[in-house]
Amino acid sequence: MQNHLEVKLGKKTDRKGPVIFSEYKRGEAIKKALSMSREDILFELKDSKLKGRGGAGFPTSTKWMLTAAAKAEKKFIICNADEGEPGTFKDRVLLMEYPELVFDGMVVGGYTIGAQLGIVYLRGEYEYLLKPLEDYLEEMRKDNLLGKNILGKEGFDFDIEIVLGSGAYVCGEETALIESLEGHRGEPRNRPPYPINTGFLGRPTSVNNIETLAAVSHIVVKGGKWFAKFGTDKSSGSKLFSVSGDCEKPGVYELPWGTKISELLEIVGAKNAKAVQIGGASGHCIPKSQFDRTLAYEDVPTGGSVMIFNENRDMLHVLKNFMEFFVDESCGQCTPCRIGNVKLLEGVEMIEKGQYTFAHINKLKELGRTMQLASKCGLGQSSPNPFISILENFKDEIFNRGNGGRNGR
Amino acid sequence: MEDKKSLRAPVSQKPHVVPKPEHPEYLGGSITVEINEKKLTVPFGTTILEACKQAQIHIPTLCHHEDLCVAGVCRVCVVEVEGMRTLQASCAFPITAPIKIKTTTNAVRKARKHIIDLLISEHYGECYSCFRNNNCELQSLAKEYGVDHYNFGHVTQPRYEVDNSSYSVVRDMDKCVLCKRCVRTCIDLQEVGVLEAIDRGHNTHIGTFFDKPLAEVICINCGQCINRCPTGALRANDPRDEIWAAIDDPTKHVVIQTAPSPRAAIGEEFGQGAGKSFTGELNTALRRIGFDKVFDTNFTADLTIIEEGTELILRLYKALVKKEIVALPQFTSCSPGWVKYLEHFYPEYIDNLSSAKSPQQMFGALIKTFYAQKAGIDPANIVSVALMPCSAKKFECNRPEMNSSGYKDVDYGLTTRELAQMIKEAGIFLPEMPQSHFDDPFGEASGAGLIFGATGGVMEAALRSVIEFVTGKRVEDVYANADITPVRGFEGIRYAEIPITEVGPVPKLLQHLVPDWNWLKGATLKIAVCHGTANAKKVMEDIKAGGKFSECHFIEFMACPGGCLGGGGQPIPTNEEIRKKRAEAIYNEDKSLPVRKSHENRHVTELYDMFLTDGPCGHISHKLLHTHYVKRGKFIA
Ligand SMILES: Cc1cc2nc3c(=O)[nH]c(=O)nc-3n(C[C@H](O)[C@H](O)[C@H](O)COP(=O)(O)O)c2cc1C
Ligand code: SF4
Ligand code: SF4
Ligand code: SF4
Ligand code: SF4
Ligand code: FES
């Protein structure tokens, strides 16, 4: 039976999945966590081998342990709900349909690292979720799942605030997110120091993805070992995939890590796919010949975005689209990314017009390597990925375009 | 949420908060690192860049500046740190573990070259038509890395319009490399906050509030951003053409006054190390260029001391004896950047500003009245130029209030850099000029006027006179060599108390204003000095909160770090070491002068006898030498 909040959020209760979408009752994780010591929670997380679902794949137990160990009067836990990576929408589904998992995970996090405030940095475009989510938090406060002495735990005060972003992709990067929260221009910071020591308002801060927090709620209730049963050795648990593009059944899928790309394509009904872009614009483009590779940190890691392209798609066009995205979405702070992406895009346009030399394209690939190495943040460090992987994996198609121009020499 | 105001500037641009050592072996505070296989021990938290400097390994930089906090945005300073996936910006990386660093690997060299290539590809500007030619950090980097062609193309069209709306600062964003030094200067060093990066991605550019012209925002014209810009993107509004035209016009009588700070720094423009004044040489060079008269701004600095000192005494007299309500502490008003800062940020304190004009403007008013009469020249034909270390002086001479002679009192504010350029155009090598003196009727001034150039100088000059006026004793008997050291130095804010234990007779100059000094006996004069508007802000906030500075009687404020010698019109580059050397040059010159107190400047006393006949702060002086201010506020319509 759905209550009014569920209706407001557009909750669907029919999703089934082995881990994230498995049974869960609101407040369960909080109740359990408060009966445990902080160390025990960290041990469970360690056993679960959970890695951050935001893309970087940093072990969550380590992040929380370091934040817990940092000495400070005030600490923060931030839920990264900026979901800006092209082709991802699984965080939105979690937030709409399973807010209890996300918020409970934040409370558990707050308890574990010793934070008094949790902040949800909600993507600007998800503004329509703000009111229902705030109502949801109000219900939690009524039930003492937030507030003072939560569930009677003496001295554990914790609350959650939601702050809206303003539509910059780079603000999903954790330090840019923190800058933005502080009211500044969303630009990534220098690291070190890391947020675990010097984060929001200079205080120790843990930034976690929505899906990571949802996984924590299950792990606390069902145990780290249970979670680690799923997936592979290095990639434990399951992953939510946002599947879009040329397939019959786009949507959010929960699959264990270690699933082959071909299996996923089968499930979503992608008939004549020729390429899959895994991990969003900054991810890697996998050609048909490599569809037997597995989705896992040890092979093809991903934050969950899967874009499928069939035989009719022009891969140069796909690449151009990605590069245009980066030219616009770079924060503009550092040289390799701000100007480098423009040069890569120009290279794509040269190929499009048939006016290029291979010498120049190779020079651009080397430039891409510099961007990967010398850019300040993950955006610039990964923006050359599609340029390098698409030109490499689809060279025949791209360099033999019948565009009538002066093809590469 | 918490008070965000305390963290006004982005933390990414703040100095590192280095985490406490986690490993006991580093608790001693130093770490041994390996740079290019050589071992080096440095204090915990040292940046890789500093460590390399210590190891005498050169690392190219662009966004880094010694005066400013870390940015880490240009990325030309990248190095390899063993075990790290990506290259690290050495200027932004604090050493907290015994890392191994490599500074010249293939990846590093390639990355640096790529970055320079990229910057140049977007750089619209040609060196031969740029004032930074031969003194440009982008140009030097290109040379250092042997750039001999455009690897990634080159822009052929300008993207931005040049903003020359301001009397002081011209912005040409097509030459900007987005190092954000200007942003950091404006917000961190000066706490004004006019400039910020606007837009995203490839459209990122440095702009003002809603991209308005600089003249329409709260820029205080300090020019500190110009001094720290690595390229020609920022420059002062250059009046050279107009001045040459005036010199070439036989009907014009062109006079120039020179301030002490440019004299102490102009040698740097001719390849001389910082720290030597070229006053005499400059006098000769100016005459050879074609200036009809060369005057010493220090003369009106001396006059400022008399006027401002008298004003202070009158304020104190009114407050202590007549029990009137007067604005105290009195603030100095000779720094036009500071004046505009106060007008924007603390307009409610406008009455605290001394009404005395700055030396530049006093001189301007006297040249077109007193001097014009004396020399028998129609003031309409006088073109009055002021050589200043300062870009704000250009704005100041254009303030509508500054016409008390009936003409524009000062026609052009000329910076040190611009004059050096004129001297070069005239084919003169300044350091080899013979020395000569200033022209009469103002002649040589006192050392007190001279030290106006350094932070604390106005206060010291004022004290040299006030102490003698009030106690009747010689300053030398109180402070050795008349060097009032408590107000000297480069500390951002300085405070001193001067007890007045005995009083003497009232000097003739002031007899019509106060009957005796008995009311000051036993009092303690409280004074403060600060430089850089960030420090000014601290003092003002303290005053607002009723702190110790609110109990001061007199406070010297200078907009620029180091005082005028660090002004926005001074030679580039600037850093603390250079500024200290300029200060030394000024103090040494002061030491060498026969007259070192404003009231002992014979030309000043003559001026009161002959022209300002109703004395300091009298009617004539009020008309010519005093001014008023404008409550501007933070928002300009
Ligand atoms: C350009 C860029 C954009 C990012 N966007 C997101 C995002 O939208 N959501 C997210 O959770 N993490 C994003 N990240 C990753 C975060 O920086 C951070 O690693 C993550 O929030 C940490 O959470 P986790 O440990 O739970 O993965 C982004 C990173 C980069 C470099
Ligand atoms: S890599 Fe790009 S997004 Fe990241 S700091 Fe540099 S310019 Fe900004
Ligand atoms: S800013 Fe530097 S590189 Fe650019 S035109 Fe001027 S001198 Fe040349
Ligand atoms: S002149 Fe001074 S106030 Fe104006 S922009 Fe430059 S640093 Fe800021
Ligand atoms: S204007 Fe000058 S100082 Fe400012 S960002 Fe551009 S190049 Fe740097
Ligand atoms: S000098 Fe280090 S990043 Fe610019």
PDB file of C-alpha atoms in Angstrom, chain A residues 125-309:
ATOM      1  CA  GLU A 125      16.964  19.972 -12.698  1.00  0.00           C
ATOM      2  CA  TYR A 126      15.472  17.777  -9.955  1.00  0.00           C
ATOM      3  CA  GLU A 127      13.887  20.758  -8.278  1.00  0.00           C
ATOM      4  CA  TYR A 128      10.476  19.116  -8.579  1.00  0.00           C
ATOM      5  CA  LEU A 129      11.667  16.546  -6.037  1.00  0.00           C
ATOM      6  CA  LEU A 130      12.585  19.154  -3.469  1.00  0.00           C
ATOM      7  CA  LYS A 131       9.182  19.613  -1.845  1.00  0.00           C
ATOM      8  CA  PRO A 132       8.267  15.935  -1.570  1.00  0.00           C
ATOM      9  CA  LEU A 133      11.715  15.096  -0.246  1.00  0.00           C
ATOM     10  CA  GLU A 134      11.507  17.842   2.321  1.00  0.00           C
ATOM     11  CA  ASP A 135       8.119  16.517   3.377  1.00  0.00           C
ATOM     12  CA  TYR A 136       9.725  13.136   3.659  1.00  0.00           C
ATOM     13  CA  LEU A 137      12.450  14.519   5.952  1.00  0.00           C
ATOM     14  CA  GLU A 138       9.723  16.143   8.037  1.00  0.00           C
ATOM     15  CA  GLU A 139       8.114  12.747   8.535  1.00  0.00           C
ATOM     16  CA  MET A 140      11.491  11.372   9.576  1.00  0.00           C
ATOM     17  CA  ARG A 141      11.816  14.161  12.116  1.00  0.00           C
ATOM     18  CA  LYS A 142       8.371  13.324  13.469  1.00  0.00           C
ATOM     19  CA  ASP A 143       9.445   9.748  13.939  1.00  0.00           C
ATOM     20  CA  ASN A 144      12.701  10.837  15.574  1.00  0.00           C
ATOM     21  CA  LEU A 145      14.720   9.320  12.750  1.00  0.00           C
ATOM     22  CA  LEU A 146      16.226  12.793  12.549  1.00  0.00           C
ATOM     23  CA  GLY A 147      16.660  15.432  15.196  1.00  0.00           C
ATOM     24  CA  LYS A 148      17.913  15.245  18.739  1.00  0.00           C
ATOM     25  CA  ASN A 149      18.787  11.991  20.492  1.00  0.00           C
ATOM     26  CA  ILE A 150      17.716   9.968  17.494  1.00  0.00           C
ATOM     27  CA  LEU A 151      15.647   6.912  18.470  1.00  0.00           C
ATOM     28  CA  GLY A 152      16.595   7.592  22.055  1.00  0.00           C
ATOM     29  CA  LYS A 153      20.324   7.397  21.398  1.00  0.00           C
ATOM     30  CA  GLU A 154      21.646   9.847  23.941  1.00  0.00           C
ATOM     31  CA  GLY A 155      23.845  12.527  22.343  1.00  0.00           C
ATOM     32  CA  PHE A 156      23.276  11.564  18.731  1.00  0.00           C
ATOM     33  CA  ASP A 157      21.835  14.641  17.054  1.00  0.00           C
ATOM     34  CA  PHE A 158      21.649  14.679  13.319  1.00  0.00           C
ATOM     35  CA  ASP A 159      19.635  16.451  10.680  1.00  0.00           C
ATOM     36  CA  ILE A 160      19.521  16.626   6.910  1.00  0.00           C
ATOM     37  CA  GLU A 161      19.215  19.665   4.670  1.00  0.00           C
ATOM     38  CA  ILE A 162      18.628  19.751   0.956  1.00  0.00           C
ATOM     39  CA  VAL A 163      20.420  22.315  -1.176  1.00  0.00           C
ATOM     40  CA  LEU A 164      19.741  22.822  -4.867  1.00  0.00           C
ATOM     41  CA  GLY A 165      22.538  22.952  -7.408  1.00  0.00           C
ATOM     42  CA  SER A 166      22.401  25.291 -10.360  1.00  0.00           C
ATOM     43  CA  GLY A 167      23.066  23.043 -13.277  1.00  0.00           C
ATOM     44  CA  ALA A 168      26.808  22.700 -13.664  1.00  0.00           C
ATOM     45  CA  TYR A 169      28.072  19.207 -14.423  1.00  0.00           C
ATOM     46  CA  VAL A 170      31.370  19.912 -12.694  1.00  0.00           C
ATOM     47  CA  CYS A 171      29.554  20.549  -9.414  1.00  0.00           C
ATOM     48  CA  GLY A 172      29.178  16.782  -9.145  1.00  0.00           C
ATOM     49  CA  GLU A 173      32.914  16.672  -8.515  1.00  0.00           C
ATOM     50  CA  GLU A 174      33.080  16.589  -4.759  1.00  0.00           C
ATOM     51  CA  THR A 175      35.324  19.587  -4.122  1.00  0.00           C
ATOM     52  CA  ALA A 176      33.494  21.744  -6.674  1.00  0.00           C
ATOM     53  CA  LEU A 177      30.300  20.641  -4.978  1.00  0.00           C
ATOM     54  CA  ILE A 178      31.653  21.854  -1.665  1.00  0.00           C
ATOM     55  CA  GLU A 179      32.705  25.197  -3.187  1.00  0.00           C
ATOM     56  CA  SER A 180      29.217  25.540  -4.597  1.00  0.00           C
ATOM     57  CA  LEU A 181      27.673  24.719  -1.222  1.00  0.00           C
ATOM     58  CA  GLU A 182      29.777  27.428   0.346  1.00  0.00           C
ATOM     59  CA  GLY A 183      28.283  29.869  -2.102  1.00  0.00           C
ATOM     60  CA  HIS A 184      31.237  30.142  -4.441  1.00  0.00           C
ATOM     61  CA  ARG A 185      31.785  29.431  -8.077  1.00  0.00           C
ATOM     62  CA  GLY A 186      31.730  25.683  -8.619  1.00  0.00           C
ATOM     63  CA  GLU A 187      35.389  24.981  -9.213  1.00  0.00           C
ATOM     64  CA  PRO A 188      37.316  21.938  -8.041  1.00  0.00           C
ATOM     65  CA  ARG A 189      39.862  22.544  -5.327  1.00  0.00           C
ATOM     66  CA  ASN A 190      43.474  21.558  -5.148  1.00  0.00           C
ATOM     67  CA  ARG A 191      44.039  18.196  -3.546  1.00  0.00           C
ATOM     68  CA  PRO A 192      45.589  17.531  -1.097  1.00  0.00           C
ATOM     69  CA  PRO A 193      44.108  18.491   1.299  1.00  0.00           C
ATOM     70  CA  TYR A 194      41.181  16.144   0.768  1.00  0.00           C
ATOM     71  CA  PRO A 195      37.619  16.735   1.956  1.00  0.00           C
ATOM     72  CA  ILE A 196      37.988  14.032   4.591  1.00  0.00           C
ATOM     73  CA  ASN A 197      40.253  16.526   6.369  1.00  0.00           C
ATOM     74  CA  THR A 198      39.341  19.899   4.942  1.00  0.00           C
ATOM     75  CA  GLY A 199      35.921  19.828   3.381  1.00  0.00           C
ATOM     76  CA  PHE A 200      32.778  21.898   3.741  1.00  0.00           C
ATOM     77  CA  LEU A 201      33.618  25.087   5.670  1.00  0.00           C
ATOM     78  CA  GLY A 202      37.080  23.653   6.203  1.00  0.00           C
ATOM     79  CA  ARG A 203      35.736  20.755   8.260  1.00  0.00           C
ATOM     80  CA  PRO A 204      36.126  17.010   7.717  1.00  0.00           C
ATOM     81  CA  THR A 205      33.508  15.969   5.196  1.00  0.00           C
ATOM     82  CA  SER A 206      32.500  12.750   3.543  1.00  0.00           C
ATOM     83  CA  VAL A 207      30.906  13.091   0.129  1.00  0.00           C
ATOM     84  CA  ASN A 208      28.965  10.034  -0.972  1.00  0.00           C
ATOM     85  CA  ASN A 209      26.935   9.086  -3.943  1.00  0.00           C
ATOM     86  CA  ILE A 210      23.239   8.299  -3.529  1.00  0.00           C
ATOM     87  CA  GLU A 211      23.668   4.684  -4.507  1.00  0.00           C
ATOM     88  CA  THR A 212      26.565   4.248  -2.096  1.00  0.00           C
ATOM     89  CA  LEU A 213      24.394   5.472   0.759  1.00  0.00           C
ATOM     90  CA  ALA A 214      21.543   3.202  -0.300  1.00  0.00           C
ATOM     91  CA  ALA A 215      23.924   0.237  -0.295  1.00  0.00           C
ATOM     92  CA  VAL A 216      25.079   1.177   3.199  1.00  0.00           C
ATOM     93  CA  SER A 217      21.534   0.892   4.522  1.00  0.00           C
ATOM     94  CA  HIS A 218      21.260  -2.671   3.247  1.00  0.00           C
ATOM     95  CA  ILE A 219      24.729  -3.592   4.451  1.00  0.00           C
ATOM     96  CA  VAL A 220      24.031  -2.402   7.972  1.00  0.00           C
ATOM     97  CA  VAL A 221      20.844  -4.439   8.144  1.00  0.00           C
ATOM     98  CA  LYS A 222      21.925  -7.561   6.305  1.00  0.00           C
ATOM     99  CA  GLY A 223      25.648  -7.606   6.966  1.00  0.00           C
ATOM    100  CA  GLY A 224      28.782  -6.969   4.977  1.00  0.00           C
ATOM    101  CA  LYS A 225      29.288 -10.631   4.155  1.00  0.00           C
ATOM    102  CA  TRP A 226      25.819 -10.844   2.634  1.00  0.00           C
ATOM    103  CA  PHE A 227      26.630  -7.916   0.353  1.00  0.00           C
ATOM    104  CA  ALA A 228      30.014  -9.305  -0.658  1.00  0.00           C
ATOM    105  CA  LYS A 229      28.351 -12.531  -1.786  1.00  0.00           C
ATOM    106  CA  PHE A 230      27.135 -10.693  -4.870  1.00  0.00           C
ATOM    107  CA  GLY A 231      29.390  -9.545  -7.666  1.00  0.00           C
ATOM    108  CA  THR A 232      33.028 -10.410  -8.117  1.00  0.00           C
ATOM    109  CA  ASP A 233      35.989 -10.486  -5.795  1.00  0.00           C
ATOM    110  CA  LYS A 234      37.097  -6.920  -6.432  1.00  0.00           C
ATOM    111  CA  SER A 235      33.642  -5.577  -7.256  1.00  0.00           C
ATOM    112  CA  SER A 236      31.246  -6.601  -4.573  1.00  0.00           C
ATOM    113  CA  GLY A 237      27.491  -6.267  -4.584  1.00  0.00           C
ATOM    114  CA  SER A 238      25.314  -5.150  -7.407  1.00  0.00           C
ATOM    115  CA  LYS A 239      25.176  -2.030  -9.496  1.00  0.00           C
ATOM    116  CA  LEU A 240      22.389   0.099 -10.847  1.00  0.00           C
ATOM    117  CA  PHE A 241      22.704   0.736 -14.540  1.00  0.00           C
ATOM    118  CA  SER A 242      20.992   3.586 -16.321  1.00  0.00           C
ATOM    119  CA  VAL A 243      20.420   2.133 -19.754  1.00  0.00           C
ATOM    120  CA  SER A 244      19.527   4.381 -22.654  1.00  0.00           C
ATOM    121  CA  GLY A 245      19.856   4.526 -26.399  1.00  0.00           C
ATOM    122  CA  ASP A 246      19.070   1.946 -29.047  1.00  0.00           C
ATOM    123  CA  CYS A 247      17.297  -0.785 -27.115  1.00  0.00           C
ATOM    124  CA  GLU A 248      13.780  -1.999 -26.482  1.00  0.00           C
ATOM    125  CA  LYS A 249      13.658  -1.555 -22.742  1.00  0.00           C
ATOM    126  CA  PRO A 250      15.654   1.442 -21.516  1.00  0.00           C
ATOM    127  CA  GLY A 251      15.547   2.080 -17.788  1.00  0.00           C
ATOM    128  CA  VAL A 252      17.239   1.406 -14.495  1.00  0.00           C
ATOM    129  CA  TYR A 253      18.519  -2.130 -13.979  1.00  0.00           C
ATOM    130  CA  GLU A 254      20.089  -3.729 -10.995  1.00  0.00           C
ATOM    131  CA  LEU A 255      22.673  -6.298 -12.013  1.00  0.00           C
ATOM    132  CA  PRO A 256      25.486  -7.911 -10.087  1.00  0.00           C
ATOM    133  CA  TRP A 257      28.975  -6.702 -10.898  1.00  0.00           C
ATOM    134  CA  GLY A 258      30.657  -9.078 -13.289  1.00  0.00           C
ATOM    135  CA  THR A 259      27.790  -9.114 -15.743  1.00  0.00           C
ATOM    136  CA  LYS A 260      29.037  -9.273 -19.318  1.00  0.00           C
ATOM    137  CA  ILE A 261      28.159  -6.387 -21.610  1.00  0.00           C
ATOM    138  CA  SER A 262      26.554  -8.849 -24.007  1.00  0.00           C
ATOM    139  CA  GLU A 263      24.340 -10.168 -21.189  1.00  0.00           C
ATOM    140  CA  LEU A 264      23.208  -6.690 -20.337  1.00  0.00           C
ATOM    141  CA  LEU A 265      22.423  -5.971 -23.988  1.00  0.00           C
ATOM    142  CA  GLU A 266      20.395  -9.146 -24.113  1.00  0.00           C
ATOM    143  CA  ILE A 267      18.364  -8.183 -21.040  1.00  0.00           C
ATOM    144  CA  VAL A 268      17.514  -4.713 -22.313  1.00  0.00           C
ATOM    145  CA  GLY A 269      16.715  -5.940 -25.804  1.00  0.00           C
ATOM    146  CA  ALA A 270      19.449  -4.231 -27.776  1.00  0.00           C
ATOM    147  CA  LYS A 271      19.401  -5.991 -31.127  1.00  0.00           C
ATOM    148  CA  ASN A 272      22.029  -4.616 -33.464  1.00  0.00           C
ATOM    149  CA  ALA A 273      24.261  -2.604 -31.177  1.00  0.00           C
ATOM    150  CA  LYS A 274      27.611  -1.663 -32.609  1.00  0.00           C
ATOM    151  CA  ALA A 275      28.948   0.266 -29.641  1.00  0.00           C
ATOM    152  CA  VAL A 276      28.233   0.875 -25.981  1.00  0.00           C
ATOM    153  CA  GLN A 277      29.420   3.944 -24.153  1.00  0.00           C
ATOM    154  CA  ILE A 278      30.043   2.876 -20.587  1.00  0.00           C
ATOM    155  CA  GLY A 279      30.460   5.419 -17.820  1.00  0.00           C
ATOM    156  CA  GLY A 280      28.938   8.438 -19.496  1.00  0.00           C
ATOM    157  CA  ALA A 281      30.620  11.032 -21.644  1.00  0.00           C
ATOM    158  CA  SER A 282      33.891  10.615 -19.816  1.00  0.00           C
ATOM    159  CA  GLY A 283      33.760   6.842 -19.967  1.00  0.00           C
ATOM    160  CA  HIS A 284      34.919   4.408 -22.584  1.00  0.00           C
ATOM    161  CA  CYS A 285      33.345   3.394 -25.851  1.00  0.00           C
ATOM    162  CA  ILE A 286      33.258  -0.374 -26.244  1.00  0.00           C
ATOM    163  CA  PRO A 287      32.957  -1.767 -29.783  1.00  0.00           C
ATOM    164  CA  LYS A 288      31.026  -4.896 -30.673  1.00  0.00           C
ATOM    165  CA  SER A 289      34.205  -6.960 -30.788  1.00  0.00           C
ATOM    166  CA  GLN A 290      34.642  -6.403 -27.067  1.00  0.00           C
ATOM    167  CA  PHE A 291      31.086  -7.060 -25.897  1.00  0.00           C
ATOM    168  CA  ASP A 292      32.255 -10.074 -23.929  1.00  0.00           C
ATOM    169  CA  ARG A 293      34.044  -7.821 -21.474  1.00  0.00           C
ATOM    170  CA  THR A 294      32.620  -7.643 -17.987  1.00  0.00           C
ATOM    171  CA  LEU A 295      31.230  -4.734 -16.053  1.00  0.00           C
ATOM    172  CA  ALA A 296      33.465  -4.636 -13.017  1.00  0.00           C
ATOM    173  CA  TYR A 297      36.210  -2.490 -11.537  1.00  0.00           C
ATOM    174  CA  GLU A 298      38.737  -5.041 -12.759  1.00  0.00           C
ATOM    175  CA  ASP A 299      37.622  -4.738 -16.379  1.00  0.00           C
ATOM    176  CA  VAL A 300      35.176  -1.995 -17.389  1.00  0.00           C
ATOM    177  CA  PRO A 301      34.458   0.173 -14.357  1.00  0.00           C
ATOM    178  CA  THR A 302      31.476   2.484 -14.462  1.00  0.00           C
ATOM    179  CA  GLY A 303      29.296   4.844 -12.488  1.00  0.00           C
ATOM    180  CA  GLY A 304      26.344   3.181 -14.176  1.00  0.00           C
ATOM    181  CA  SER A 305      25.662   5.006 -17.420  1.00  0.00           C
ATOM    182  CA  VAL A 306      25.172   2.706 -20.407  1.00  0.00           C
ATOM    183  CA  MET A 307      24.429   4.264 -23.782  1.00  0.00           C
ATOM    184  CA  ILE A 308      23.745   1.929 -26.655  1.00  0.00           C
ATOM    185  CA  PHE A 309      24.411   2.832 -30.285  1.00  0.00           C
TER     186      PHE A 309
END
